[in-house]
Amino acid sequence: MLGACTPAPSGRPVVGIYGDSMAFQSAPWSDAALNAAGHPVVSFRFPGLAACDLVRPITDDLHSVAKRPSVVVVVTTGNSLTPCMKVDPSHTAAPGSPDYFEKYRAALDQIATAADSAGVPFVFTWGPMPGPKLTLWNQTNHLGLVAEQVAAAHTTMVVRDTSASVLDADGQLSTELPCTSEESSLPSCVDGRTRIRASELDPHFYCPVSQALPSGWPRACPVDSPGGRRYGNELASVAVASLRPGSS
């Protein structure tokens, strides 16, 4: 998996980022920002992963001498595609169903328990939702509530919303947004606006040009990606802010 083995030099606090396509596509920018601040990154991130896919990698890293993170950040949009989300041999848990939320609750509880045992902060955050807005927003909003309930039972877990930097005024993942002051001098800023993604249906959520599927998926965006930079910088900011005093 992307960035899965980065040793910690000189005892500098390591940031662990684990998640799905939102973490995967913003990785170049989150990692660059963290590296620039002196923080190595360990990760396990790939499109389509669910929280239950992350339990073992996070637990392994927390027990690793070389890779042990000083903060664990989990990013998900609530996928239910992989074997760990199966409710029987033929079906995965239907998004929004009781089985679905129970699988997420159980996985987050396992991660939080491991973080508590290690004394490491655990930040759960969800990515902005693409596609049909209301159904997916309700699904993700409920997932956030489930995460809050898990966090209330643990000492290290907090829940953060990291999606604001790529949402429009209506709270939707937009194809185009006003340029920030940092973006105003970049070629991607045209007439005061920058393209976040190619279209509402494109699975490359942070790439302003479309890329054909399934050939070459997943792959890096071939042009400047304002959405990836915005979201990656936000993940890095949340991670650094969550480091325990004295570890940064």
PDB file of C-alpha atoms in Angstrom:
ATOM      1  CA  MET A   1       0.000   0.000   0.000  1.00  0.00           C
ATOM      2  CA  LEU A   2       1.082   3.556  -0.644  1.00  0.00           C
ATOM      3  CA  GLY A   3       3.743   4.772   1.754  1.00  0.00           C
ATOM      4  CA  ALA A   4       3.447   1.647   3.860  1.00  0.00           C
ATOM      5  CA  CYS A   5       6.978   1.522   5.190  1.00  0.00           C
ATOM      6  CA  THR A   6       8.678   4.750   6.204  1.00  0.00           C
ATOM      7  CA  PRO A   7      11.090   4.435   9.152  1.00  0.00           C
ATOM      8  CA  ALA A   8      11.291   7.253  11.678  1.00  0.00           C
ATOM      9  CA  PRO A   9      14.590   9.138  11.589  1.00  0.00           C
ATOM     10  CA  SER A  10      16.114  10.730  14.688  1.00  0.00           C
ATOM     11  CA  GLY A  11      13.103   9.951  16.846  1.00  0.00           C
ATOM     12  CA  ARG A  12      10.925  12.510  15.097  1.00  0.00           C
ATOM     13  CA  PRO A  13       7.201  11.852  15.707  1.00  0.00           C
ATOM     14  CA  VAL A  14       5.687   9.752  12.951  1.00  0.00           C
ATOM     15  CA  VAL A  15       2.232  10.440  11.512  1.00  0.00           C
ATOM     16  CA  GLY A  16       0.163   7.427  10.470  1.00  0.00           C
ATOM     17  CA  ILE A  17      -2.460   8.008   7.768  1.00  0.00           C
ATOM     18  CA  TYR A  18      -4.812   5.163   6.922  1.00  0.00           C
ATOM     19  CA  GLY A  19      -7.821   5.193   4.643  1.00  0.00           C
ATOM     20  CA  ASP A  20      -9.560   5.025   1.305  1.00  0.00           C
ATOM     21  CA  SER A  21      -9.427   7.024  -1.936  1.00  0.00           C
ATOM     22  CA  MET A  22      -9.655  10.365  -0.157  1.00  0.00           C
ATOM     23  CA  ALA A  23      -6.426   9.630   1.704  1.00  0.00           C
ATOM     24  CA  PHE A  24      -4.878   7.911  -1.344  1.00  0.00           C
ATOM     25  CA  GLN A  25      -5.507  10.738  -3.814  1.00  0.00           C
ATOM     26  CA  SER A  26      -4.393  13.499  -1.443  1.00  0.00           C
ATOM     27  CA  ALA A  27      -1.284  11.588  -0.288  1.00  0.00           C
ATOM     28  CA  PRO A  28       1.334  13.572  -2.257  1.00  0.00           C
ATOM     29  CA  TRP A  29       0.237  16.777  -0.544  1.00  0.00           C
ATOM     30  CA  SER A  30      -0.447  15.465   2.956  1.00  0.00           C
ATOM     31  CA  ASP A  31       2.914  13.691   2.983  1.00  0.00           C
ATOM     32  CA  ALA A  32       4.800  16.680   1.562  1.00  0.00           C
ATOM     33  CA  ALA A  33       3.334  18.989   4.197  1.00  0.00           C
ATOM     34  CA  LEU A  34       4.127  16.555   7.002  1.00  0.00           C
ATOM     35  CA  ASN A  35       7.638  15.848   5.734  1.00  0.00           C
ATOM     36  CA  ALA A  36       8.293  19.589   5.462  1.00  0.00           C
ATOM     37  CA  ALA A  37       7.298  19.896   9.129  1.00  0.00           C
ATOM     38  CA  GLY A  38       9.739  17.117  10.013  1.00  0.00           C
ATOM     39  CA  HIS A  39       7.236  14.289  10.393  1.00  0.00           C
ATOM     40  CA  PRO A  40       7.801  10.960   8.600  1.00  0.00           C
ATOM     41  CA  VAL A  41       4.625   9.258   7.366  1.00  0.00           C
ATOM     42  CA  VAL A  42       3.553   5.637   7.614  1.00  0.00           C
ATOM     43  CA  SER A  43       0.391   4.670   5.794  1.00  0.00           C
ATOM     44  CA  PHE A  44      -2.033   2.087   4.506  1.00  0.00           C
ATOM     45  CA  ARG A  45      -4.404   3.723   2.025  1.00  0.00           C
ATOM     46  CA  PHE A  46      -6.103   2.569  -1.124  1.00  0.00           C
ATOM     47  CA  PRO A  47      -9.401   3.260  -2.933  1.00  0.00           C
ATOM     48  CA  GLY A  48     -12.335   1.236  -1.645  1.00  0.00           C
ATOM     49  CA  LEU A  49     -11.004   0.323   1.787  1.00  0.00           C
ATOM     50  CA  ALA A  50     -13.335   0.248   4.795  1.00  0.00           C
ATOM     51  CA  ALA A  51     -12.422   0.833   8.434  1.00  0.00           C
ATOM     52  CA  CYS A  52     -12.236  -2.915   9.069  1.00  0.00           C
ATOM     53  CA  ASP A  53      -9.449  -3.165   6.462  1.00  0.00           C
ATOM     54  CA  LEU A  54      -7.377  -0.786   8.566  1.00  0.00           C
ATOM     55  CA  VAL A  55      -7.506  -2.558  11.938  1.00  0.00           C
ATOM     56  CA  ARG A  56      -4.606  -4.944  11.307  1.00  0.00           C
ATOM     57  CA  PRO A  57      -2.245  -2.442   9.608  1.00  0.00           C
ATOM     58  CA  ILE A  58      -2.783   0.114  12.369  1.00  0.00           C
ATOM     59  CA  THR A  59      -2.345  -2.452  15.125  1.00  0.00           C
ATOM     60  CA  ASP A  60       0.813  -3.765  13.486  1.00  0.00           C
ATOM     61  CA  ASP A  61       2.265  -0.266  13.126  1.00  0.00           C
ATOM     62  CA  LEU A  62       1.479   0.593  16.758  1.00  0.00           C
ATOM     63  CA  HIS A  63       3.503  -2.467  17.781  1.00  0.00           C
ATOM     64  CA  SER A  64       6.365  -1.710  15.396  1.00  0.00           C
ATOM     65  CA  VAL A  65       9.629  -0.285  16.703  1.00  0.00           C
ATOM     66  CA  ALA A  66      10.567   1.235  13.345  1.00  0.00           C
ATOM     67  CA  LYS A  67       7.178   2.552  12.225  1.00  0.00           C
ATOM     68  CA  ARG A  68       5.179   3.265  15.394  1.00  0.00           C
ATOM     69  CA  PRO A  69       3.118   6.413  14.735  1.00  0.00           C
ATOM     70  CA  SER A  70       2.738   9.206  17.274  1.00  0.00           C
ATOM     71  CA  VAL A  71      -0.762   9.892  15.925  1.00  0.00           C
ATOM     72  CA  VAL A  72      -3.163   7.718  13.921  1.00  0.00           C
ATOM     73  CA  VAL A  73      -5.413   9.398  11.343  1.00  0.00           C
ATOM     74  CA  VAL A  74      -8.182   7.345   9.719  1.00  0.00           C
ATOM     75  CA  VAL A  75      -9.952   8.729   6.633  1.00  0.00           C
ATOM     76  CA  THR A  76     -13.025   7.081   5.152  1.00  0.00           C
ATOM     77  CA  THR A  77     -16.095   7.832   3.080  1.00  0.00           C
ATOM     78  CA  GLY A  78     -17.818   4.697   4.347  1.00  0.00           C
ATOM     79  CA  ASN A  79     -17.022   2.063   1.715  1.00  0.00           C
ATOM     80  CA  SER A  80     -18.556  -1.407   1.842  1.00  0.00           C
ATOM     81  CA  LEU A  81     -16.717  -3.246  -0.926  1.00  0.00           C
ATOM     82  CA  THR A  82     -14.084  -5.475   0.657  1.00  0.00           C
ATOM     83  CA  PRO A  83     -14.298  -8.955   2.231  1.00  0.00           C
ATOM     84  CA  CYS A  84     -14.226  -7.682   5.812  1.00  0.00           C
ATOM     85  CA  MET A  85     -17.570  -5.957   5.160  1.00  0.00           C
ATOM     86  CA  LYS A  86     -19.312  -9.219   4.186  1.00  0.00           C
ATOM     87  CA  VAL A  87     -22.387 -10.276   6.142  1.00  0.00           C
ATOM     88  CA  ASP A  88     -22.482 -13.639   4.372  1.00  0.00           C
ATOM     89  CA  PRO A  89     -20.330 -15.320   1.702  1.00  0.00           C
ATOM     90  CA  SER A  90     -22.132 -13.535  -1.129  1.00  0.00           C
ATOM     91  CA  HIS A  91     -23.022 -10.071   0.198  1.00  0.00           C
ATOM     92  CA  THR A  92     -21.322  -7.120   1.803  1.00  0.00           C
ATOM     93  CA  ALA A  93     -23.210  -4.983   4.297  1.00  0.00           C
ATOM     94  CA  ALA A  94     -25.582  -2.605   2.525  1.00  0.00           C
ATOM     95  CA  PRO A  95     -24.500   1.007   3.094  1.00  0.00           C
ATOM     96  CA  GLY A  96     -26.748   2.575   5.684  1.00  0.00           C
ATOM     97  CA  SER A  97     -27.983  -0.764   7.076  1.00  0.00           C
ATOM     98  CA  PRO A  98     -27.672  -1.804  10.749  1.00  0.00           C
ATOM     99  CA  ASP A  99     -25.037  -4.388   9.751  1.00  0.00           C
ATOM    100  CA  TYR A 100     -23.062  -1.703   7.955  1.00  0.00           C
ATOM    101  CA  PHE A 101     -22.946   0.661  10.913  1.00  0.00           C
ATOM    102  CA  GLU A 102     -22.183  -2.184  13.317  1.00  0.00           C
ATOM    103  CA  LYS A 103     -19.180  -3.214  11.230  1.00  0.00           C
ATOM    104  CA  TYR A 104     -17.882   0.348  11.272  1.00  0.00           C
ATOM    105  CA  ARG A 105     -18.563   0.682  14.998  1.00  0.00           C
ATOM    106  CA  ALA A 106     -16.699  -2.548  15.759  1.00  0.00           C
ATOM    107  CA  ALA A 107     -13.701  -1.617  13.587  1.00  0.00           C
ATOM    108  CA  LEU A 108     -13.393   1.870  15.060  1.00  0.00           C
ATOM    109  CA  ASP A 109     -13.676   0.410  18.555  1.00  0.00           C
ATOM    110  CA  GLN A 110     -10.823  -2.002  17.790  1.00  0.00           C
ATOM    111  CA  ILE A 111      -8.628   0.804  16.453  1.00  0.00           C
ATOM    112  CA  ALA A 112      -9.449   3.041  19.417  1.00  0.00           C
ATOM    113  CA  THR A 113      -8.685   0.222  21.851  1.00  0.00           C
ATOM    114  CA  ALA A 114      -5.286  -0.294  20.215  1.00  0.00           C
ATOM    115  CA  ALA A 115      -4.603   3.456  20.321  1.00  0.00           C
ATOM    116  CA  ASP A 116      -5.623   3.628  23.992  1.00  0.00           C
ATOM    117  CA  SER A 117      -3.276   0.765  24.806  1.00  0.00           C
ATOM    118  CA  ALA A 118      -0.416   2.473  22.961  1.00  0.00           C
ATOM    119  CA  GLY A 119      -1.221   5.925  24.376  1.00  0.00           C
ATOM    120  CA  VAL A 120      -1.397   7.332  20.852  1.00  0.00           C
ATOM    121  CA  PRO A 121      -3.986   9.905  19.683  1.00  0.00           C
ATOM    122  CA  PHE A 122      -6.482   8.535  17.162  1.00  0.00           C
ATOM    123  CA  VAL A 123      -8.242  10.957  14.808  1.00  0.00           C
ATOM    124  CA  PHE A 124     -11.218   9.683  12.832  1.00  0.00           C
ATOM    125  CA  THR A 125     -12.320  11.827   9.915  1.00  0.00           C
ATOM    126  CA  TRP A 126     -14.543  11.290   6.930  1.00  0.00           C
ATOM    127  CA  GLY A 127     -13.902  12.533   3.421  1.00  0.00           C
ATOM    128  CA  PRO A 128     -16.346  14.709   1.477  1.00  0.00           C
ATOM    129  CA  MET A 129     -18.967  12.639  -0.287  1.00  0.00           C
ATOM    130  CA  PRO A 130     -19.281  12.580  -4.091  1.00  0.00           C
ATOM    131  CA  GLY A 131     -22.253  11.366  -6.086  1.00  0.00           C
ATOM    132  CA  PRO A 132     -25.956  11.460  -5.109  1.00  0.00           C
ATOM    133  CA  LYS A 133     -25.816  13.965  -2.347  1.00  0.00           C
ATOM    134  CA  LEU A 134     -28.626  13.424   0.153  1.00  0.00           C
ATOM    135  CA  THR A 135     -28.377   9.652   0.548  1.00  0.00           C
ATOM    136  CA  LEU A 136     -24.606   9.677   0.870  1.00  0.00           C
ATOM    137  CA  TRP A 137     -24.595  12.706   3.162  1.00  0.00           C
ATOM    138  CA  ASN A 138     -27.050  10.973   5.489  1.00  0.00           C
ATOM    139  CA  GLN A 139     -24.916   7.826   5.406  1.00  0.00           C
ATOM    140  CA  THR A 140     -21.757   9.746   6.235  1.00  0.00           C
ATOM    141  CA  ASN A 141     -23.451  11.941   8.827  1.00  0.00           C
ATOM    142  CA  HIS A 142     -24.707   8.831  10.628  1.00  0.00           C
ATOM    143  CA  LEU A 143     -21.236   7.324  10.367  1.00  0.00           C
ATOM    144  CA  GLY A 144     -19.914  10.430  12.085  1.00  0.00           C
ATOM    145  CA  LEU A 145     -22.429   9.933  14.885  1.00  0.00           C
ATOM    146  CA  VAL A 146     -21.350   6.301  15.266  1.00  0.00           C
ATOM    147  CA  ALA A 147     -17.737   7.475  15.480  1.00  0.00           C
ATOM    148  CA  GLU A 148     -18.657  10.043  18.142  1.00  0.00           C
ATOM    149  CA  GLN A 149     -20.260   7.293  20.215  1.00  0.00           C
ATOM    150  CA  VAL A 150     -17.123   5.163  19.948  1.00  0.00           C
ATOM    151  CA  ALA A 151     -14.903   8.138  20.804  1.00  0.00           C
ATOM    152  CA  ALA A 152     -16.912   8.807  23.964  1.00  0.00           C
ATOM    153  CA  ALA A 153     -15.857   5.403  25.296  1.00  0.00           C
ATOM    154  CA  HIS A 154     -12.129   5.896  24.673  1.00  0.00           C
ATOM    155  CA  THR A 155      -9.421   8.214  25.927  1.00  0.00           C
ATOM    156  CA  THR A 156      -7.428   8.751  22.727  1.00  0.00           C
ATOM    157  CA  MET A 157     -10.057   9.046  19.968  1.00  0.00           C
ATOM    158  CA  VAL A 158     -11.436  12.283  18.547  1.00  0.00           C
ATOM    159  CA  VAL A 159     -13.655  12.904  15.517  1.00  0.00           C
ATOM    160  CA  ARG A 160     -12.828  15.725  13.085  1.00  0.00           C
ATOM    161  CA  ASP A 161     -14.478  16.962   9.884  1.00  0.00           C
ATOM    162  CA  THR A 162     -11.720  17.676   7.347  1.00  0.00           C
ATOM    163  CA  SER A 163     -13.888  18.270   4.287  1.00  0.00           C
ATOM    164  CA  ALA A 164     -14.593  22.012   4.418  1.00  0.00           C
ATOM    165  CA  SER A 165     -11.651  23.008   2.215  1.00  0.00           C
ATOM    166  CA  VAL A 166     -13.128  21.228  -0.835  1.00  0.00           C
ATOM    167  CA  LEU A 167     -16.836  21.946  -0.304  1.00  0.00           C
ATOM    168  CA  ASP A 168     -18.955  24.659  -1.847  1.00  0.00           C
ATOM    169  CA  ALA A 169     -21.353  26.972  -0.011  1.00  0.00           C
ATOM    170  CA  ASP A 170     -24.007  24.243  -0.006  1.00  0.00           C
ATOM    171  CA  GLY A 171     -21.646  21.750   1.632  1.00  0.00           C
ATOM    172  CA  GLN A 172     -21.200  19.670  -1.532  1.00  0.00           C
ATOM    173  CA  LEU A 173     -17.996  18.376  -3.108  1.00  0.00           C
ATOM    174  CA  SER A 174     -17.798  20.858  -5.958  1.00  0.00           C
ATOM    175  CA  THR A 175     -16.181  20.639  -9.374  1.00  0.00           C
ATOM    176  CA  GLU A 176     -15.011  24.250  -9.111  1.00  0.00           C
ATOM    177  CA  LEU A 177     -14.341  26.680  -6.247  1.00  0.00           C
ATOM    178  CA  PRO A 178     -12.959  30.192  -5.744  1.00  0.00           C
ATOM    179  CA  CYS A 179      -9.175  30.273  -5.548  1.00  0.00           C
ATOM    180  CA  THR A 180      -7.597  30.717  -2.154  1.00  0.00           C
ATOM    181  CA  SER A 181      -4.966  33.413  -1.666  1.00  0.00           C
ATOM    182  CA  GLU A 182      -2.272  30.717  -1.905  1.00  0.00           C
ATOM    183  CA  GLU A 183      -3.695  29.483  -5.221  1.00  0.00           C
ATOM    184  CA  SER A 184      -4.186  32.877  -6.869  1.00  0.00           C
ATOM    185  CA  SER A 185      -0.760  32.856  -8.555  1.00  0.00           C
ATOM    186  CA  LEU A 186      -0.943  29.245  -9.765  1.00  0.00           C
ATOM    187  CA  PRO A 187      -1.789  28.288 -13.374  1.00  0.00           C
ATOM    188  CA  SER A 188      -4.763  26.282 -12.083  1.00  0.00           C
ATOM    189  CA  CYS A 189      -6.426  29.509 -10.903  1.00  0.00           C
ATOM    190  CA  VAL A 190      -8.317  30.996 -13.866  1.00  0.00           C
ATOM    191  CA  ASP A 191     -10.485  34.091 -13.460  1.00  0.00           C
ATOM    192  CA  GLY A 192     -10.418  33.632  -9.720  1.00  0.00           C
ATOM    193  CA  ARG A 193     -11.644  30.031  -9.764  1.00  0.00           C
ATOM    194  CA  THR A 194      -9.957  26.637  -9.660  1.00  0.00           C
ATOM    195  CA  ARG A 195     -11.197  23.223 -10.784  1.00  0.00           C
ATOM    196  CA  ILE A 196     -11.353  20.656  -7.984  1.00  0.00           C
ATOM    197  CA  ARG A 197     -12.425  17.642 -10.042  1.00  0.00           C
ATOM    198  CA  ALA A 198     -13.375  16.725 -13.616  1.00  0.00           C
ATOM    199  CA  SER A 199     -17.065  16.011 -12.945  1.00  0.00           C
ATOM    200  CA  GLU A 200     -19.422  14.939 -10.189  1.00  0.00           C
ATOM    201  CA  LEU A 201     -19.293  11.348 -11.441  1.00  0.00           C
ATOM    202  CA  ASP A 202     -15.538  11.032 -11.894  1.00  0.00           C
ATOM    203  CA  PRO A 203     -14.032   8.683  -9.269  1.00  0.00           C
ATOM    204  CA  HIS A 204     -10.780  10.650  -9.314  1.00  0.00           C
ATOM    205  CA  PHE A 205     -12.225  12.982  -6.724  1.00  0.00           C
ATOM    206  CA  TYR A 206      -9.288  15.369  -6.622  1.00  0.00           C
ATOM    207  CA  CYS A 207      -8.170  15.418 -10.259  1.00  0.00           C
ATOM    208  CA  PRO A 208      -9.388  18.241 -12.526  1.00  0.00           C
ATOM    209  CA  VAL A 209      -9.042  16.091 -15.665  1.00  0.00           C
ATOM    210  CA  SER A 210     -10.873  12.837 -16.267  1.00  0.00           C
ATOM    211  CA  GLN A 211      -8.980   9.535 -16.391  1.00  0.00           C
ATOM    212  CA  ALA A 212     -10.427   6.441 -18.010  1.00  0.00           C
ATOM    213  CA  LEU A 213     -11.358   3.397 -15.924  1.00  0.00           C
ATOM    214  CA  PRO A 214     -10.510   0.658 -15.293  1.00  0.00           C
ATOM    215  CA  SER A 215      -7.211   0.942 -17.175  1.00  0.00           C
ATOM    216  CA  GLY A 216      -4.534   2.496 -14.999  1.00  0.00           C
ATOM    217  CA  TRP A 217      -6.687   2.818 -11.880  1.00  0.00           C
ATOM    218  CA  PRO A 218      -5.612   3.992  -9.438  1.00  0.00           C
ATOM    219  CA  ARG A 219      -2.959   6.357 -10.664  1.00  0.00           C
ATOM    220  CA  ALA A 220      -1.663   9.811  -9.858  1.00  0.00           C
ATOM    221  CA  CYS A 221      -3.331  12.893 -11.280  1.00  0.00           C
ATOM    222  CA  PRO A 222      -1.195  14.051 -14.240  1.00  0.00           C
ATOM    223  CA  VAL A 223      -1.796  17.774 -13.634  1.00  0.00           C
ATOM    224  CA  ASP A 224      -1.853  20.158 -10.687  1.00  0.00           C
ATOM    225  CA  SER A 225      -4.574  19.036  -8.269  1.00  0.00           C
ATOM    226  CA  PRO A 226      -5.968  21.896  -6.161  1.00  0.00           C
ATOM    227  CA  GLY A 227      -8.448  19.547  -4.466  1.00  0.00           C
ATOM    228  CA  GLY A 228      -5.729  17.083  -3.534  1.00  0.00           C
ATOM    229  CA  ARG A 229      -3.530  19.856  -2.210  1.00  0.00           C
ATOM    230  CA  ARG A 230      -6.358  21.405  -0.178  1.00  0.00           C
ATOM    231  CA  TYR A 231      -7.490  18.143   1.378  1.00  0.00           C
ATOM    232  CA  GLY A 232      -3.965  16.831   1.902  1.00  0.00           C
ATOM    233  CA  ASN A 233      -2.927  20.025   3.675  1.00  0.00           C
ATOM    234  CA  GLU A 234      -6.003  19.789   5.898  1.00  0.00           C
ATOM    235  CA  LEU A 235      -5.192  16.198   6.863  1.00  0.00           C
ATOM    236  CA  ALA A 236      -1.631  17.216   7.686  1.00  0.00           C
ATOM    237  CA  SER A 237      -2.858  20.126   9.796  1.00  0.00           C
ATOM    238  CA  VAL A 238      -5.263  17.947  11.765  1.00  0.00           C
ATOM    239  CA  ALA A 239      -2.581  15.318  12.321  1.00  0.00           C
ATOM    240  CA  VAL A 240      -0.003  17.778  13.637  1.00  0.00           C
ATOM    241  CA  ALA A 241      -2.563  19.500  15.851  1.00  0.00           C
ATOM    242  CA  SER A 242      -3.443  16.127  17.405  1.00  0.00           C
ATOM    243  CA  LEU A 243       0.109  15.204  18.419  1.00  0.00           C
ATOM    244  CA  ARG A 244       0.503  15.053  22.172  1.00  0.00           C
ATOM    245  CA  PRO A 245       2.423  17.951  23.787  1.00  0.00           C
ATOM    246  CA  GLY A 246       6.116  17.260  23.684  1.00  0.00           C
ATOM    247  CA  SER A 247       5.938  14.887  20.719  1.00  0.00           C
ATOM    248  CA  SER A 248       6.079  17.476  17.932  1.00  0.00           C
TER     249      SER A 248
END
